[in-house]
XYZ file of C-alpha atoms in Angstrom:
302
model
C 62.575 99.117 98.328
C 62.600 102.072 100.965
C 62.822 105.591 99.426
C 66.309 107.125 100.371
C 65.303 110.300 102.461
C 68.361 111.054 104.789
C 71.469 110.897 103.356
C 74.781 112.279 104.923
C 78.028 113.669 103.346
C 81.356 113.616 105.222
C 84.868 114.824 104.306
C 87.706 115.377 106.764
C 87.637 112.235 108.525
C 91.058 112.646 107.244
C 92.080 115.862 107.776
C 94.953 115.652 105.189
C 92.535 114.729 102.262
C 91.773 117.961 100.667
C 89.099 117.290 98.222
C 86.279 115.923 100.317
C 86.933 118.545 102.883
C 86.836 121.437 100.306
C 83.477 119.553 98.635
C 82.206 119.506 102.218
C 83.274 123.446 102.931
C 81.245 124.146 99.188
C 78.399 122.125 100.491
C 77.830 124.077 103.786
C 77.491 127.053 102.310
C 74.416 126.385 100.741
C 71.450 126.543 103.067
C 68.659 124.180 102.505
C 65.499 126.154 102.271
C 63.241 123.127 102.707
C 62.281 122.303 99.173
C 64.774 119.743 98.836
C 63.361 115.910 98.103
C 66.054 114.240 100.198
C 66.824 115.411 103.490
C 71.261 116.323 103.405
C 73.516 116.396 106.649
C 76.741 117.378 105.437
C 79.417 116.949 108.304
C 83.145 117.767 108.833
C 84.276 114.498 110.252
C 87.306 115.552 111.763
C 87.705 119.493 112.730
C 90.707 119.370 114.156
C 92.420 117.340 112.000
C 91.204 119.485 108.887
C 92.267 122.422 110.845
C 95.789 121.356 110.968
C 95.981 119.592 107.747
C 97.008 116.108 109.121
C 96.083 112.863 108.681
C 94.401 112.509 112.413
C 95.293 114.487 115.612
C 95.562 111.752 118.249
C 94.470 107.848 116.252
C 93.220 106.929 112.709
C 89.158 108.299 112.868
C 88.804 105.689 110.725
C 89.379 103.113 112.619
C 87.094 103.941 115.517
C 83.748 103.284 113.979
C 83.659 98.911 115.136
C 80.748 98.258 117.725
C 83.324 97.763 120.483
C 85.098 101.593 119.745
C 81.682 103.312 119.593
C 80.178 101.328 122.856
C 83.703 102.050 124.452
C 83.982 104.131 127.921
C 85.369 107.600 127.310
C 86.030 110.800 129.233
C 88.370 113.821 128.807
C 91.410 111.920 128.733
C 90.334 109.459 126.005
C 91.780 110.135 122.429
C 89.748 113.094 120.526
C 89.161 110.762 117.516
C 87.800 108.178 120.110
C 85.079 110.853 121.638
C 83.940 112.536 117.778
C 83.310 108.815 116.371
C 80.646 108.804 119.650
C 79.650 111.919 118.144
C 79.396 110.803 114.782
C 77.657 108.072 115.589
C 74.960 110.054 118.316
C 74.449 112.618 114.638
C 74.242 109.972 112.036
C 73.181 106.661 113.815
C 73.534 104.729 116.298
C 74.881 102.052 113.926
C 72.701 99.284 112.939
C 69.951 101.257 114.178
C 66.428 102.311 112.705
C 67.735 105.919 113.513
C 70.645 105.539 111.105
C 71.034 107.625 108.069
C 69.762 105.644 105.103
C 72.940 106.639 103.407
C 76.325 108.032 104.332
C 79.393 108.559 101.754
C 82.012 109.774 103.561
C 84.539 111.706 101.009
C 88.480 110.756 100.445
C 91.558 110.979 99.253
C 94.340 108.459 97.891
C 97.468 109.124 96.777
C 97.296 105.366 94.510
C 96.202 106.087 91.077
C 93.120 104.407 91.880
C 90.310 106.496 89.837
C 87.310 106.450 91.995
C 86.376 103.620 93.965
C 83.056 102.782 96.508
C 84.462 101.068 99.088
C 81.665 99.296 101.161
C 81.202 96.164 103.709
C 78.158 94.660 101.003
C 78.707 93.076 98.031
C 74.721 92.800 98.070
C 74.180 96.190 98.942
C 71.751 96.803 95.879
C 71.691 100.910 96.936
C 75.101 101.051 96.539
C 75.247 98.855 93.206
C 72.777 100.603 91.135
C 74.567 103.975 92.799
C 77.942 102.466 91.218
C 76.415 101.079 88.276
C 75.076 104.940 87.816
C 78.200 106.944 88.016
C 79.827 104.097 85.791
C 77.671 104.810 82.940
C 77.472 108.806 83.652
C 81.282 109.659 84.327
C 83.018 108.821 81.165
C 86.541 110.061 81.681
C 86.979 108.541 85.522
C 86.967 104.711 85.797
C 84.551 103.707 88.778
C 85.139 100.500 90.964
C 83.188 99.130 93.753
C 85.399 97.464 96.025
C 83.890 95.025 98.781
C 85.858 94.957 102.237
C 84.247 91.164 103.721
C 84.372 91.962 107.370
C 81.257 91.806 109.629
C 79.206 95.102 110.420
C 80.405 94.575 114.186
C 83.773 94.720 113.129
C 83.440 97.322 110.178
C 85.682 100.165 111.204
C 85.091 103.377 109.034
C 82.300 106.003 109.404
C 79.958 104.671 106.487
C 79.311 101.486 108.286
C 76.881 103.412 110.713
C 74.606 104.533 107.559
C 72.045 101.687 106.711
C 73.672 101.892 103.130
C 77.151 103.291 102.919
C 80.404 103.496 101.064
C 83.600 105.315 100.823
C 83.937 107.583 98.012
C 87.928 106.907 97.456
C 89.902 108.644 94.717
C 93.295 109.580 93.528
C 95.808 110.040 92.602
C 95.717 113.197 95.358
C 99.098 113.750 97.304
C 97.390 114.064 100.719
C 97.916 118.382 102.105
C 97.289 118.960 98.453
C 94.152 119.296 96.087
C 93.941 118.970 92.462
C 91.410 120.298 90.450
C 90.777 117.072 88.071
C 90.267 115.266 91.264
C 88.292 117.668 93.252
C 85.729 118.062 89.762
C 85.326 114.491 89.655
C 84.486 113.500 93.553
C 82.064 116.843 92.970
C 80.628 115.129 90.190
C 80.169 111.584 91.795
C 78.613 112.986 94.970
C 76.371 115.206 92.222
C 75.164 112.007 90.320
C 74.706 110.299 93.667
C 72.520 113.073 94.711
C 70.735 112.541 91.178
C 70.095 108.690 91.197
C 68.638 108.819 94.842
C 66.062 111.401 93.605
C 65.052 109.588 90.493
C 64.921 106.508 92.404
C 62.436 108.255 95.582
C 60.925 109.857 92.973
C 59.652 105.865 91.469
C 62.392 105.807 88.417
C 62.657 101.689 87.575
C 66.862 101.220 87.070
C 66.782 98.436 84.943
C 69.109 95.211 86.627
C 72.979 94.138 84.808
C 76.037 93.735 86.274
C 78.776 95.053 88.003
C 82.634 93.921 89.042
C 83.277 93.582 92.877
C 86.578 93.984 94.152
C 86.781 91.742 97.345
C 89.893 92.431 99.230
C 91.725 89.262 99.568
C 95.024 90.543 101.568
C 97.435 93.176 102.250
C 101.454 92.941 101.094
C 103.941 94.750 103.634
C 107.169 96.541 102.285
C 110.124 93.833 102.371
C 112.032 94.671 105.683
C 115.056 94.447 107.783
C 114.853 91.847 110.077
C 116.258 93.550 112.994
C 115.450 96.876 112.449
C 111.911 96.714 110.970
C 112.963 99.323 108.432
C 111.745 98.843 104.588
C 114.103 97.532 102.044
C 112.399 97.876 98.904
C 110.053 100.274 96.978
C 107.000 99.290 94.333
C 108.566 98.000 91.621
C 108.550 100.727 88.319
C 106.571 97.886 86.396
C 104.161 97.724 88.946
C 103.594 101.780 90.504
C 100.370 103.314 89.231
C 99.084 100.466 88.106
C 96.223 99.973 90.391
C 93.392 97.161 88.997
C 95.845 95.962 86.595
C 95.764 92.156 87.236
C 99.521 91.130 88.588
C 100.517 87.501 88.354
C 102.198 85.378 90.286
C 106.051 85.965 89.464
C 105.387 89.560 88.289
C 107.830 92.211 89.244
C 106.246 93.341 92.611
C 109.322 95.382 94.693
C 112.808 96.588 93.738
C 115.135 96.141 96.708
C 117.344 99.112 97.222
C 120.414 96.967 97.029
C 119.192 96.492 93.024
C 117.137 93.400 93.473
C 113.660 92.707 91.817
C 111.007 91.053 94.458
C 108.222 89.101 92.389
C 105.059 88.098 93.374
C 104.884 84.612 95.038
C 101.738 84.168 95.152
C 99.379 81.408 93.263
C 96.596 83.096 91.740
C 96.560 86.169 89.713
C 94.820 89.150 91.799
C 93.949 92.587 91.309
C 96.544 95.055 93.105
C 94.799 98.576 94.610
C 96.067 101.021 97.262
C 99.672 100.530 95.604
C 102.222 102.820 97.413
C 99.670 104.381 99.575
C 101.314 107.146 101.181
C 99.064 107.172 104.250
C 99.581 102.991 104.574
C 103.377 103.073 105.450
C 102.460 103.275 108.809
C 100.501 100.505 109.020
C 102.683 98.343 107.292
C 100.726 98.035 104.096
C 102.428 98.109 100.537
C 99.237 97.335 98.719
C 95.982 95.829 98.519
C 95.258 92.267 96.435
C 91.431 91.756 95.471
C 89.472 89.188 93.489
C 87.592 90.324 90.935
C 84.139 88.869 90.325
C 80.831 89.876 88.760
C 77.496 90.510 90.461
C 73.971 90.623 88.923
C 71.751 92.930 90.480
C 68.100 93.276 90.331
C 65.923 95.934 89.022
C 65.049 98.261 92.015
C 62.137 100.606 91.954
């Protein structure tokens, strides 16, 4: 396979998530003195946002990165988050592009007790499955997922669909304005042992084939709301709060109602709940994620 020479690091895209933006802050401080095997951009996605600690200034920068946002008219008037995906995409693409980064992990935050997660758009992505397979055997005391989003590349949204290889490095639990130290260590650590497995593998290291579990998002679950009003009527259920991965089946305590009523899942199949109680989600209407759980053989690479 193709060495990995150009990889890029983002944090901020989020302004709100403190860890990757801190990571990125660390990063920048160290100049590269041109001995380094693989070629690092390490960008702060969202400057204004970081600057004022929110989650986005004007619209969600993650949600600007589908081939229709980034080949979108803009001008002066057009949302900032609109304009810096163009940028984004000018510095580390264009998407789908020979020009592309080979690989781009873009840093963040959740306030779900998640561990850490690689969210990408492959579940054939063999980069990002050895990279996974890596950390999993390396980081001990922080459970790794991969989770697989199945949407097209056209309509992938987030900033590490423009890298040839790319994934979200996701974990929590972080309230978002905050940072903790356990969880800053560990995304320094992942992003460290990235770093590590890319060199070994330029460098003609064989990683031996095996398996991993793939999360593919099946749907999202809204909050139980008023009819009329649109407000929500429920919270996560106790028996169900923090426990992200844990499989839930079907008539499992899913929300308690704030009249005193328990809300269980309906659903027919037993799935794998993630995201739960997202504190960033409520806005779009999302109580959790359901996945499906499967595993993938991968090849040796070399």
């Amino acid at each position: 396979m193709p060495t990995v020479s150009r990889v890029a690091v983002c944090g901020g895209t989020h302004g709100n998530e403190l860890a990757g933006i801190y990571l990125v802050r660390e990063m920048l401080k160290k100049r590269a003195d041109g001995t380094e095997p693989v070629s690092v951009v390490t960008v702060m996605s969202n400057p204004r946002a970081a600057q004022l600690c929110v989650r986005y200034v004007e619209t969600d920068l993650n949600r600007c990165f589908t081939r229709a946002a980034l080949s979108a008219p803009v001008s002066e008037t057009s949302p900032y988050e609109m304009i810096r995906s163009q940028e984004l995409n000018a510095l580390l693409g264009p998407k789908a592009s020979a020009q592309a980064v080979d690989l781009l992990c873009d840093l963040h935050n959740t306030t779900a007790n998640t561990g850490l997660c690689l969210i990408t758009y492959s579940d054939r992505d063999w980069i990002c499955l050895h990279i996974c397979k890596h950390l999993q055997r390396e980081m001990a005391s922080t459970p790794v997922r991969y989770v697989h989003f199945d949407i097209p590349l056209n309509e992938a949204y987030s900033l590490d669909s423009v890298g040839k290889h790319g994934f979200a490095m996701e974990i929590g639990p972080q309230p978002h304005g905050v940072v903790r130290s356990v969880i800053f260590s560990a995304m320094q650590e992942g992003v460290q042992l990235m770093m590590d497995w890319i060199c070994q593998f330029n460098s003609g290291t064989l990683f031996e084939g095996g398996w991993v579990d793939v999360y593919t998002m099946v749907k999202n679950i809204d909050y139980p709301r008023d009819s009329e009003t649109h407000v929500i009527t429920a919270a996560v259920h106790p028996n169900l709060q923090d426990r992200d991965f844990c499989l839930l089946h079907p008539g499992d305590p899913m929300f308690l109602c704030f009249s005193g009523e328990t809300l269980r899942y309906r659903g027919k199949e037993a799935l794998y709940p993630f995201f739960i109680n997202e504190g960033a989600y409520y806005e779009k209407g999302v109580a959790l994620s359901l996945a499906r759980k499967r595993r993938v053989q991968i090849p040796s690479v070399l």
